[in-house]
Amino acid sequence: MSTPRTFTVSRRGLLAAGGALGVGALLTACGGGGSKGSSDASDGGKGGPWTFKDDRGQTVKAAGTPRRIVAFTGTAAALHDFGVECVGVFGPTRLENGKPDPQAGDLDVDKVTVLGNTWGEFRVEKYAALKPDLLVSNMFEPDALWYVPEESKKKILGLAPSVGLTSARVSMLEPIKRYAQLAESLGADLGAKKVTDAKARFEQAAETLRKAAKANPVKVLAASGSADLFYASNPAVNADLMYFRELGVDLVVPEKLDKGGYFESLSWENADKYQADLILLDSRTSALQPKDLAAKPTWGKLPAVKAGQVTPWLSEPRFSYAGCAPLLEGLAAAIEKAEKTS
């Protein structure tokens, strides 16, 4: 179903600053409670019973390894990187020009059934027609499957078992590990050259970023812009920002966080509250880009903007080594070139 224009604008503002909504009403609460789970998988793609304990604390069971998997687009992209293919996806998949959305990663979007491309859109009948064995999505809040609409979740979750993996309030290494565990349980070979090469690239990228942050300790602000608000993201909640800090990146920590803790929303008049040498700017389609922000007088006055030190930030990473390595490399390169603005 289509999302009303007023809701879309509101959602973009709430989504803007760092990968997830901090408002429970806009998230899909589903499944039981429980602490972060661990892999409890049998079968490994060889037939026989299959189980997996997800991060809701639920142990999902099936008579055999799920083959017809449907997932949030970024989730499907991460599973693809580990060697598992999905038959259907939901969430940002195609741009208006028909090209793949950045969150689709290396997915061939022409070979998967797209159940919905925008927030609130999930074609339940089309999902049922896929005869799904398993649904998988991220969780930015406990027990909340990302992009599964609240109004239709009962029907959706009644059609197949589901797995939710935590993607916030833990460092980026944790969801990567969990996606690897899920992929392996679904039959992926984590020793495949594609996977090991990606892991080696990721580890090298992490070391490069560590060295860059130490050699050039500039102040970095992760942010996003909407028509009415400028969002300063919280590096204590977002998985990627948490990991960047562990590697030594000096990230601005907002003082007055919105509900959920993901960001501080600032009026454009107050967009200069936090000074930074480098801005990581949300590059998702839900957020305004530099060309859109040029009309905002405050934007142009920010030290990092005046210095030309703004770099893209895919604030909803796909949690695989292949998906996250370029993010580390891009940030390292931006830090290496950045200069102090004061």
mmCIF file of C-alpha atoms in Angstrom:
data_model
loop_
_atom_site.group_PDB
_atom_site.id
_atom_site.type_symbol
_atom_site.label_atom_id
_atom_site.label_comp_id
_atom_site.label_asym_id
_atom_site.label_seq_id
_atom_site.Cartn_x
_atom_site.Cartn_y
_atom_site.Cartn_z
ATOM 1 C CA MET A 1 0.000 0.000 0.000
ATOM 2 C CA SER A 2 1.148 3.538 -0.636
ATOM 3 C CA THR A 3 2.315 5.694 2.232
ATOM 4 C CA PRO A 4 0.524 9.051 2.559
ATOM 5 C CA ARG A 5 2.697 11.984 1.599
ATOM 6 C CA THR A 6 2.529 13.499 5.080
ATOM 7 C CA PHE A 7 3.663 10.258 6.644
ATOM 8 C CA THR A 8 6.489 9.916 4.134
ATOM 9 C CA VAL A 9 7.864 13.325 5.026
ATOM 10 C CA SER A 10 7.678 12.506 8.726
ATOM 11 C CA ARG A 11 9.325 9.142 8.190
ATOM 12 C CA ARG A 12 12.178 10.655 6.249
ATOM 13 C CA GLY A 13 12.848 12.996 9.097
ATOM 14 C CA LEU A 14 12.791 10.218 11.648
ATOM 15 C CA LEU A 15 14.832 7.867 9.486
ATOM 16 C CA ALA A 16 17.322 10.524 8.650
ATOM 17 C CA ALA A 17 19.940 10.273 11.308
ATOM 18 C CA GLY A 18 21.456 6.939 11.472
ATOM 19 C CA GLY A 19 19.859 3.853 10.191
ATOM 20 C CA ALA A 20 16.728 3.517 12.248
ATOM 21 C CA LEU A 21 13.693 5.088 13.740
ATOM 22 C CA GLY A 22 13.782 5.759 17.430
ATOM 23 C CA VAL A 23 10.010 5.801 17.580
ATOM 24 C CA GLY A 24 8.390 2.534 18.503
ATOM 25 C CA ALA A 25 5.066 3.392 16.894
ATOM 26 C CA LEU A 26 6.696 3.328 13.478
ATOM 27 C CA LEU A 27 8.419 0.023 14.026
ATOM 28 C CA THR A 28 6.927 -3.406 13.716
ATOM 29 C CA ALA A 29 6.886 -5.115 17.097
ATOM 30 C CA CYS A 30 6.861 -8.818 16.564
ATOM 31 C CA GLY A 31 7.918 -12.016 18.221
ATOM 32 C CA GLY A 32 8.746 -12.650 21.833
ATOM 33 C CA GLY A 33 11.257 -10.962 24.069
ATOM 34 C CA GLY A 34 14.658 -12.241 24.918
ATOM 35 C CA SER A 35 18.291 -11.346 24.865
ATOM 36 C CA LYS A 36 20.623 -11.523 21.913
ATOM 37 C CA GLY A 37 20.749 -15.056 20.627
ATOM 38 C CA SER A 38 23.432 -17.188 19.109
ATOM 39 C CA SER A 39 23.551 -19.644 16.271
ATOM 40 C CA ASP A 40 21.995 -22.974 17.115
ATOM 41 C CA ALA A 41 21.934 -24.466 13.664
ATOM 42 C CA SER A 42 21.900 -28.007 12.436
ATOM 43 C CA ASP A 43 21.741 -29.436 8.920
ATOM 44 C CA GLY A 44 24.110 -27.019 7.135
ATOM 45 C CA GLY A 45 22.221 -27.460 3.863
ATOM 46 C CA LYS A 46 22.415 -31.268 3.783
ATOM 47 C CA GLY A 47 18.789 -32.059 4.553
ATOM 48 C CA GLY A 48 17.099 -32.858 7.816
ATOM 49 C CA PRO A 49 15.827 -30.599 10.607
ATOM 50 C CA TRP A 50 16.962 -26.973 10.674
ATOM 51 C CA THR A 51 17.048 -24.644 13.670
ATOM 52 C CA PHE A 52 18.359 -21.151 14.319
ATOM 53 C CA LYS A 53 18.150 -19.019 17.440
ATOM 54 C CA ASP A 54 17.602 -15.405 16.469
ATOM 55 C CA ASP A 55 18.186 -12.182 18.391
ATOM 56 C CA ARG A 56 14.648 -12.125 19.769
ATOM 57 C CA GLY A 57 15.651 -15.213 21.696
ATOM 58 C CA GLN A 58 13.373 -17.329 19.529
ATOM 59 C CA THR A 59 14.502 -20.673 18.154
ATOM 60 C CA VAL A 60 13.134 -21.028 14.645
ATOM 61 C CA LYS A 61 12.640 -24.594 13.453
ATOM 62 C CA ALA A 62 11.904 -26.222 10.104
ATOM 63 C CA ALA A 63 11.814 -29.764 8.783
ATOM 64 C CA GLY A 64 14.552 -28.877 6.323
ATOM 65 C CA THR A 65 16.848 -25.999 5.445
ATOM 66 C CA PRO A 66 14.772 -23.026 4.217
ATOM 67 C CA ARG A 67 15.260 -22.417 0.504
ATOM 68 C CA ARG A 68 12.586 -19.892 -0.403
ATOM 69 C CA ILE A 69 13.819 -16.975 1.676
ATOM 70 C CA VAL A 70 12.308 -13.488 1.666
ATOM 71 C CA ALA A 71 14.163 -10.650 3.357
ATOM 72 C CA PHE A 72 14.508 -6.909 3.817
ATOM 73 C CA THR A 73 16.553 -5.657 0.874
ATOM 74 C CA GLY A 74 19.700 -4.861 2.869
ATOM 75 C CA THR A 75 19.390 -8.198 4.641
ATOM 76 C CA ALA A 76 19.046 -10.081 1.365
ATOM 77 C CA ALA A 77 22.109 -8.234 0.064
ATOM 78 C CA ALA A 78 24.140 -9.298 3.108
ATOM 79 C CA LEU A 79 23.041 -12.929 2.745
ATOM 80 C CA HIS A 80 23.952 -12.768 -0.947
ATOM 81 C CA ASP A 81 27.471 -11.679 -0.004
ATOM 82 C CA PHE A 82 27.802 -14.804 2.136
ATOM 83 C CA GLY A 83 26.406 -17.051 -0.616
ATOM 84 C CA VAL A 84 22.680 -17.309 0.157
ATOM 85 C CA GLU A 85 20.085 -16.122 -2.360
ATOM 86 C CA CYS A 86 16.598 -14.839 -1.605
ATOM 87 C CA VAL A 87 13.528 -15.213 -3.808
ATOM 88 C CA GLY A 88 11.882 -11.999 -2.627
ATOM 89 C CA VAL A 89 12.754 -8.686 -0.980
ATOM 90 C CA PHE A 90 10.999 -5.738 0.639
ATOM 91 C CA GLY A 91 12.360 -2.286 1.320
ATOM 92 C CA PRO A 92 14.373 0.167 -0.825
ATOM 93 C CA THR A 93 15.315 -1.903 -3.874
ATOM 94 C CA ARG A 94 15.055 0.281 -6.972
ATOM 95 C CA LEU A 95 15.628 3.988 -7.458
ATOM 96 C CA GLU A 96 13.215 6.115 -9.450
ATOM 97 C CA ASN A 97 15.385 5.627 -12.544
ATOM 98 C CA GLY A 98 15.088 1.839 -12.185
ATOM 99 C CA LYS A 99 18.651 1.287 -11.055
ATOM 100 C CA PRO A 100 19.334 -0.682 -7.853
ATOM 101 C CA ASP A 101 19.085 1.236 -4.596
ATOM 102 C CA PRO A 102 22.441 1.353 -2.754
ATOM 103 C CA GLN A 103 20.922 -0.840 -0.044
ATOM 104 C CA ALA A 104 20.486 -3.611 -2.614
ATOM 105 C CA GLY A 105 24.264 -4.031 -2.699
ATOM 106 C CA ASP A 106 25.296 -6.629 -5.270
ATOM 107 C CA LEU A 107 21.835 -8.167 -5.611
ATOM 108 C CA ASP A 108 20.521 -8.685 -9.120
ATOM 109 C CA VAL A 109 17.252 -6.875 -8.475
ATOM 110 C CA ASP A 110 15.788 -8.236 -11.714
ATOM 111 C CA LYS A 111 15.997 -11.770 -10.356
ATOM 112 C CA VAL A 112 14.106 -11.243 -7.099
ATOM 113 C CA THR A 113 10.443 -10.500 -6.516
ATOM 114 C CA VAL A 114 10.061 -7.039 -5.020
ATOM 115 C CA LEU A 115 7.201 -6.997 -2.520
ATOM 116 C CA GLY A 116 7.529 -3.320 -1.666
ATOM 117 C CA ASN A 117 9.949 -0.528 -2.393
ATOM 118 C CA THR A 118 8.882 2.066 0.166
ATOM 119 C CA TRP A 119 8.002 2.289 3.846
ATOM 120 C CA GLY A 120 4.656 0.636 4.611
ATOM 121 C CA GLU A 121 4.536 -1.211 1.293
ATOM 122 C CA PHE A 122 4.434 -5.004 1.532
ATOM 123 C CA ARG A 123 2.310 -6.973 -0.935
ATOM 124 C CA VAL A 124 1.047 -9.799 1.238
ATOM 125 C CA GLU A 125 -0.665 -11.773 -1.534
ATOM 126 C CA LYS A 126 2.473 -11.614 -3.644
ATOM 127 C CA TYR A 127 4.456 -12.780 -0.618
ATOM 128 C CA ALA A 128 2.101 -15.732 -0.111
ATOM 129 C CA ALA A 129 2.435 -16.662 -3.786
ATOM 130 C CA LEU A 130 6.190 -17.054 -3.287
ATOM 131 C CA LYS A 131 5.475 -19.906 -0.842
ATOM 132 C CA PRO A 132 8.148 -18.606 1.551
ATOM 133 C CA ASP A 133 10.056 -20.885 3.905
ATOM 134 C CA LEU A 134 11.577 -18.032 5.939
ATOM 135 C CA LEU A 135 11.416 -14.259 6.382
ATOM 136 C CA VAL A 136 14.498 -12.367 7.643
ATOM 137 C CA SER A 137 15.004 -8.743 8.622
ATOM 138 C CA ASN A 138 17.097 -6.395 10.718
ATOM 139 C CA MET A 139 15.969 -5.161 14.118
ATOM 140 C CA PHE A 140 16.837 -1.591 15.072
ATOM 141 C CA GLU A 141 14.631 -1.962 18.137
ATOM 142 C CA PRO A 142 14.119 -5.169 20.138
ATOM 143 C CA ASP A 143 11.592 -7.557 18.592
ATOM 144 C CA ALA A 144 10.859 -5.199 15.679
ATOM 145 C CA LEU A 145 11.329 -6.553 12.157
ATOM 146 C CA TRP A 146 12.424 -3.675 9.942
ATOM 147 C CA TYR A 147 9.996 -2.733 7.134
ATOM 148 C CA VAL A 148 7.364 -5.318 8.096
ATOM 149 C CA PRO A 149 4.223 -3.144 8.351
ATOM 150 C CA GLU A 150 2.407 -3.110 11.658
ATOM 151 C CA GLU A 151 -1.033 -3.292 10.049
ATOM 152 C CA SER A 152 -0.272 -6.488 8.113
ATOM 153 C CA LYS A 153 2.351 -8.164 10.286
ATOM 154 C CA LYS A 154 -0.049 -10.794 11.633
ATOM 155 C CA LYS A 155 -0.834 -12.056 8.135
ATOM 156 C CA ILE A 156 2.794 -11.841 7.048
ATOM 157 C CA LEU A 157 4.216 -13.666 10.054
ATOM 158 C CA GLY A 158 1.518 -16.319 9.762
ATOM 159 C CA LEU A 159 2.783 -17.406 6.365
ATOM 160 C CA ALA A 160 6.337 -18.451 7.302
ATOM 161 C CA PRO A 161 8.773 -18.517 10.242
ATOM 162 C CA SER A 162 10.812 -15.357 10.756
ATOM 163 C CA VAL A 163 14.302 -14.450 11.944
ATOM 164 C CA GLY A 164 15.243 -11.062 13.378
ATOM 165 C CA LEU A 165 18.865 -9.986 13.800
ATOM 166 C CA THR A 166 19.932 -7.023 15.939
ATOM 167 C CA SER A 167 21.463 -4.163 13.989
ATOM 168 C CA ALA A 168 21.777 -1.401 16.585
ATOM 169 C CA ARG A 169 23.280 -0.843 20.028
ATOM 170 C CA VAL A 170 25.950 -3.403 19.152
ATOM 171 C CA SER A 171 29.167 -2.800 17.242
ATOM 172 C CA MET A 172 29.087 -3.546 13.517
ATOM 173 C CA LEU A 173 31.144 -6.708 13.976
ATOM 174 C CA GLU A 174 28.277 -8.347 15.863
ATOM 175 C CA PRO A 175 25.599 -8.203 13.128
ATOM 176 C CA ILE A 176 28.197 -9.231 10.536
ATOM 177 C CA LYS A 177 28.982 -12.276 12.675
ATOM 178 C CA ARG A 178 25.306 -13.083 13.118
ATOM 179 C CA TYR A 179 24.577 -12.814 9.401
ATOM 180 C CA ALA A 180 27.506 -15.125 8.734
ATOM 181 C CA GLN A 181 26.093 -17.627 11.237
ATOM 182 C CA LEU A 182 22.643 -17.465 9.657
ATOM 183 C CA ALA A 183 24.061 -17.823 6.163
ATOM 184 C CA GLU A 184 26.125 -20.842 7.218
ATOM 185 C CA SER A 185 23.071 -22.474 8.752
ATOM 186 C CA LEU A 186 21.314 -21.947 5.412
ATOM 187 C CA GLY A 187 24.072 -23.785 3.577
ATOM 188 C CA ALA A 188 26.614 -21.085 2.775
ATOM 189 C CA ASP A 189 30.298 -21.978 2.653
ATOM 190 C CA LEU A 190 32.077 -19.381 4.771
ATOM 191 C CA GLY A 191 35.373 -20.785 3.537
ATOM 192 C CA ALA A 192 34.569 -19.877 -0.059
ATOM 193 C CA LYS A 193 37.140 -17.599 -1.688
ATOM 194 C CA LYS A 194 34.573 -14.859 -2.254
ATOM 195 C CA VAL A 195 33.835 -14.745 1.470
ATOM 196 C CA THR A 196 37.412 -15.049 2.734
ATOM 197 C CA ASP A 197 38.629 -12.417 0.274
ATOM 198 C CA ALA A 198 35.904 -10.041 1.466
ATOM 199 C CA LYS A 199 36.842 -10.683 5.087
ATOM 200 C CA ALA A 200 40.513 -9.983 4.353
ATOM 201 C CA ARG A 201 39.562 -6.752 2.603
ATOM 202 C CA PHE A 202 37.391 -5.759 5.568
ATOM 203 C CA GLU A 203 40.178 -6.416 8.072
ATOM 204 C CA GLN A 204 42.647 -4.423 5.972
ATOM 205 C CA ALA A 205 40.142 -1.585 5.664
ATOM 206 C CA ALA A 206 39.635 -1.543 9.434
ATOM 207 C CA GLU A 207 43.379 -1.256 9.971
ATOM 208 C CA THR A 208 43.612 1.514 7.370
ATOM 209 C CA LEU A 209 40.870 3.458 9.138
ATOM 210 C CA ARG A 210 42.540 2.925 12.509
ATOM 211 C CA LYS A 211 45.795 4.344 11.191
ATOM 212 C CA ALA A 212 44.071 7.268 9.460
ATOM 213 C CA ALA A 213 42.161 8.236 12.597
ATOM 214 C CA LYS A 214 45.344 8.149 14.667
ATOM 215 C CA ALA A 215 47.440 10.081 12.159
ATOM 216 C CA ASN A 216 44.823 12.767 11.489
ATOM 217 C CA PRO A 217 42.461 13.089 14.486
ATOM 218 C CA VAL A 218 39.817 15.322 12.903
ATOM 219 C CA LYS A 219 36.364 15.795 14.433
ATOM 220 C CA VAL A 220 33.669 13.927 12.500
ATOM 221 C CA LEU A 221 29.906 14.504 12.553
ATOM 222 C CA ALA A 222 27.551 11.821 11.210
ATOM 223 C CA ALA A 223 24.455 13.640 10.059
ATOM 224 C CA SER A 224 21.429 13.722 7.826
ATOM 225 C CA GLY A 225 19.240 16.427 6.419
ATOM 226 C CA SER A 226 15.527 16.751 5.752
ATOM 227 C CA ALA A 227 13.463 19.695 4.598
ATOM 228 C CA ASP A 228 12.878 20.978 8.116
ATOM 229 C CA LEU A 229 15.520 19.391 10.316
ATOM 230 C CA PHE A 230 19.211 18.568 10.537
ATOM 231 C CA TYR A 231 20.014 15.384 12.438
ATOM 232 C CA ALA A 232 23.190 14.753 14.418
ATOM 233 C CA SER A 233 23.595 10.983 14.825
ATOM 234 C CA ASN A 234 24.590 9.221 18.001
ATOM 235 C CA PRO A 235 27.717 7.034 17.733
ATOM 236 C CA ALA A 236 26.714 5.160 20.890
ATOM 237 C CA VAL A 237 23.712 3.503 19.190
ATOM 238 C CA ASN A 238 24.398 3.093 15.473
ATOM 239 C CA ALA A 239 26.334 -0.111 14.819
ATOM 240 C CA ASP A 240 28.659 1.327 12.182
ATOM 241 C CA LEU A 241 29.420 4.484 14.154
ATOM 242 C CA MET A 242 30.112 2.393 17.244
ATOM 243 C CA TYR A 243 32.712 0.460 15.307
ATOM 244 C CA PHE A 244 34.244 3.608 13.809
ATOM 245 C CA ARG A 245 34.745 4.913 17.358
ATOM 246 C CA GLU A 246 36.372 1.628 18.385
ATOM 247 C CA LEU A 247 38.836 2.206 15.560
ATOM 248 C CA GLY A 248 39.660 5.641 16.941
ATOM 249 C CA VAL A 249 37.457 7.972 14.881
ATOM 250 C CA ASP A 250 36.614 11.111 16.878
ATOM 251 C CA LEU A 251 32.857 11.360 16.368
ATOM 252 C CA VAL A 252 30.610 14.107 17.703
ATOM 253 C CA VAL A 253 28.275 12.830 20.438
ATOM 254 C CA PRO A 254 24.966 14.759 20.478
ATOM 255 C CA GLU A 255 23.904 16.100 23.860
ATOM 256 C CA LYS A 256 20.103 16.120 23.641
ATOM 257 C CA LEU A 257 18.940 12.916 22.025
ATOM 258 C CA ASP A 258 15.477 12.315 20.610
ATOM 259 C CA LYS A 259 13.361 9.405 21.804
ATOM 260 C CA GLY A 260 15.117 6.178 20.894
ATOM 261 C CA GLY A 261 18.572 7.686 21.230
ATOM 262 C CA TYR A 262 19.572 7.563 17.568
ATOM 263 C CA PHE A 263 20.041 11.266 16.970
ATOM 264 C CA GLU A 264 19.428 14.833 18.023
ATOM 265 C CA SER A 265 17.121 16.718 15.690
ATOM 266 C CA LEU A 266 18.056 20.353 15.163
ATOM 267 C CA SER A 267 16.227 23.142 13.396
ATOM 268 C CA TRP A 268 18.176 24.460 10.437
ATOM 269 C CA GLU A 269 18.742 27.661 12.390
ATOM 270 C CA ASN A 270 20.683 25.581 14.922
ATOM 271 C CA ALA A 271 22.419 23.259 12.482
ATOM 272 C CA ASP A 272 25.771 24.709 13.530
ATOM 273 C CA LYS A 273 25.411 23.519 17.133
ATOM 274 C CA TYR A 274 28.166 20.953 16.640
ATOM 275 C CA GLN A 275 31.336 21.954 14.855
ATOM 276 C CA ALA A 276 33.147 19.307 12.868
ATOM 277 C CA ASP A 277 36.028 19.080 10.416
ATOM 278 C CA LEU A 278 34.350 16.341 8.388
ATOM 279 C CA ILE A 279 30.675 15.516 7.878
ATOM 280 C CA LEU A 280 29.477 11.997 7.150
ATOM 281 C CA LEU A 281 26.237 12.728 5.284
ATOM 282 C CA ASP A 282 23.459 10.152 5.044
ATOM 283 C CA SER A 283 23.387 9.013 1.419
ATOM 284 C CA ARG A 284 20.101 7.086 1.466
ATOM 285 C CA THR A 285 17.276 8.104 -0.831
ATOM 286 C CA SER A 286 15.235 9.114 2.213
ATOM 287 C CA ALA A 287 17.682 11.916 3.038
ATOM 288 C CA LEU A 288 18.560 15.190 1.302
ATOM 289 C CA GLN A 289 21.889 15.303 -0.513
ATOM 290 C CA PRO A 290 24.387 18.198 -0.829
ATOM 291 C CA LYS A 291 22.747 19.540 -3.996
ATOM 292 C CA ASP A 292 19.416 19.615 -2.153
ATOM 293 C CA LEU A 293 20.953 21.222 0.923
ATOM 294 C CA ALA A 294 22.654 24.014 -0.990
ATOM 295 C CA ALA A 295 19.551 26.183 -0.539
ATOM 296 C CA LYS A 296 19.892 25.986 3.261
ATOM 297 C CA PRO A 297 21.958 29.021 4.366
ATOM 298 C CA THR A 298 23.140 27.311 7.550
ATOM 299 C CA TRP A 299 24.387 24.302 5.616
ATOM 300 C CA GLY A 300 26.703 26.415 3.522
ATOM 301 C CA LYS A 301 28.135 28.072 6.613
ATOM 302 C CA LEU A 302 29.190 24.839 8.326
ATOM 303 C CA PRO A 303 33.008 24.679 8.497
ATOM 304 C CA ALA A 304 33.169 21.215 6.964
ATOM 305 C CA VAL A 305 30.912 22.253 4.095
ATOM 306 C CA LYS A 306 32.927 25.410 3.406
ATOM 307 C CA ALA A 307 36.077 23.270 3.361
ATOM 308 C CA GLY A 308 34.513 20.772 0.972
ATOM 309 C CA GLN A 309 34.874 18.033 3.572
ATOM 310 C CA VAL A 310 31.583 16.160 3.234
ATOM 311 C CA THR A 311 31.585 12.456 2.431
ATOM 312 C CA PRO A 312 28.687 10.020 1.781
ATOM 313 C CA TRP A 313 27.468 7.809 4.602
ATOM 314 C CA LEU A 314 25.324 4.744 3.908
ATOM 315 C CA SER A 315 23.778 4.803 7.339
ATOM 316 C CA GLU A 316 22.004 1.457 6.935
ATOM 317 C CA PRO A 317 24.918 -0.839 6.066
ATOM 318 C CA ARG A 318 24.494 -4.294 4.680
ATOM 319 C CA PHE A 319 26.059 -6.394 7.379
ATOM 320 C CA SER A 320 28.612 -8.469 5.517
ATOM 321 C CA TYR A 321 32.353 -8.106 5.035
ATOM 322 C CA ALA A 322 31.795 -7.210 1.393
ATOM 323 C CA GLY A 323 29.165 -4.652 2.312
ATOM 324 C CA CYS A 324 31.069 -2.921 5.098
ATOM 325 C CA ALA A 325 34.642 -2.899 3.760
ATOM 326 C CA PRO A 326 33.953 -0.056 1.292
ATOM 327 C CA LEU A 327 32.413 2.009 4.102
ATOM 328 C CA LEU A 328 35.616 1.741 6.121
ATOM 329 C CA GLU A 329 37.744 2.502 3.081
ATOM 330 C CA GLY A 330 35.671 5.545 2.164
ATOM 331 C CA LEU A 331 35.825 7.005 5.648
ATOM 332 C CA ALA A 332 39.560 6.348 5.922
ATOM 333 C CA ALA A 333 40.171 8.162 2.645
ATOM 334 C CA ALA A 334 38.041 11.120 3.739
ATOM 335 C CA ILE A 335 39.847 11.388 7.086
ATOM 336 C CA GLU A 336 43.259 11.172 5.421
ATOM 337 C CA LYS A 337 42.410 14.158 3.184
ATOM 338 C CA ALA A 338 40.537 16.226 5.775
ATOM 339 C CA GLU A 339 42.073 19.281 7.387
ATOM 340 C CA LYS A 340 41.279 20.945 10.691
ATOM 341 C CA THR A 341 38.750 23.732 10.189
ATOM 342 C CA SER A 342 39.606 25.632 13.357
#
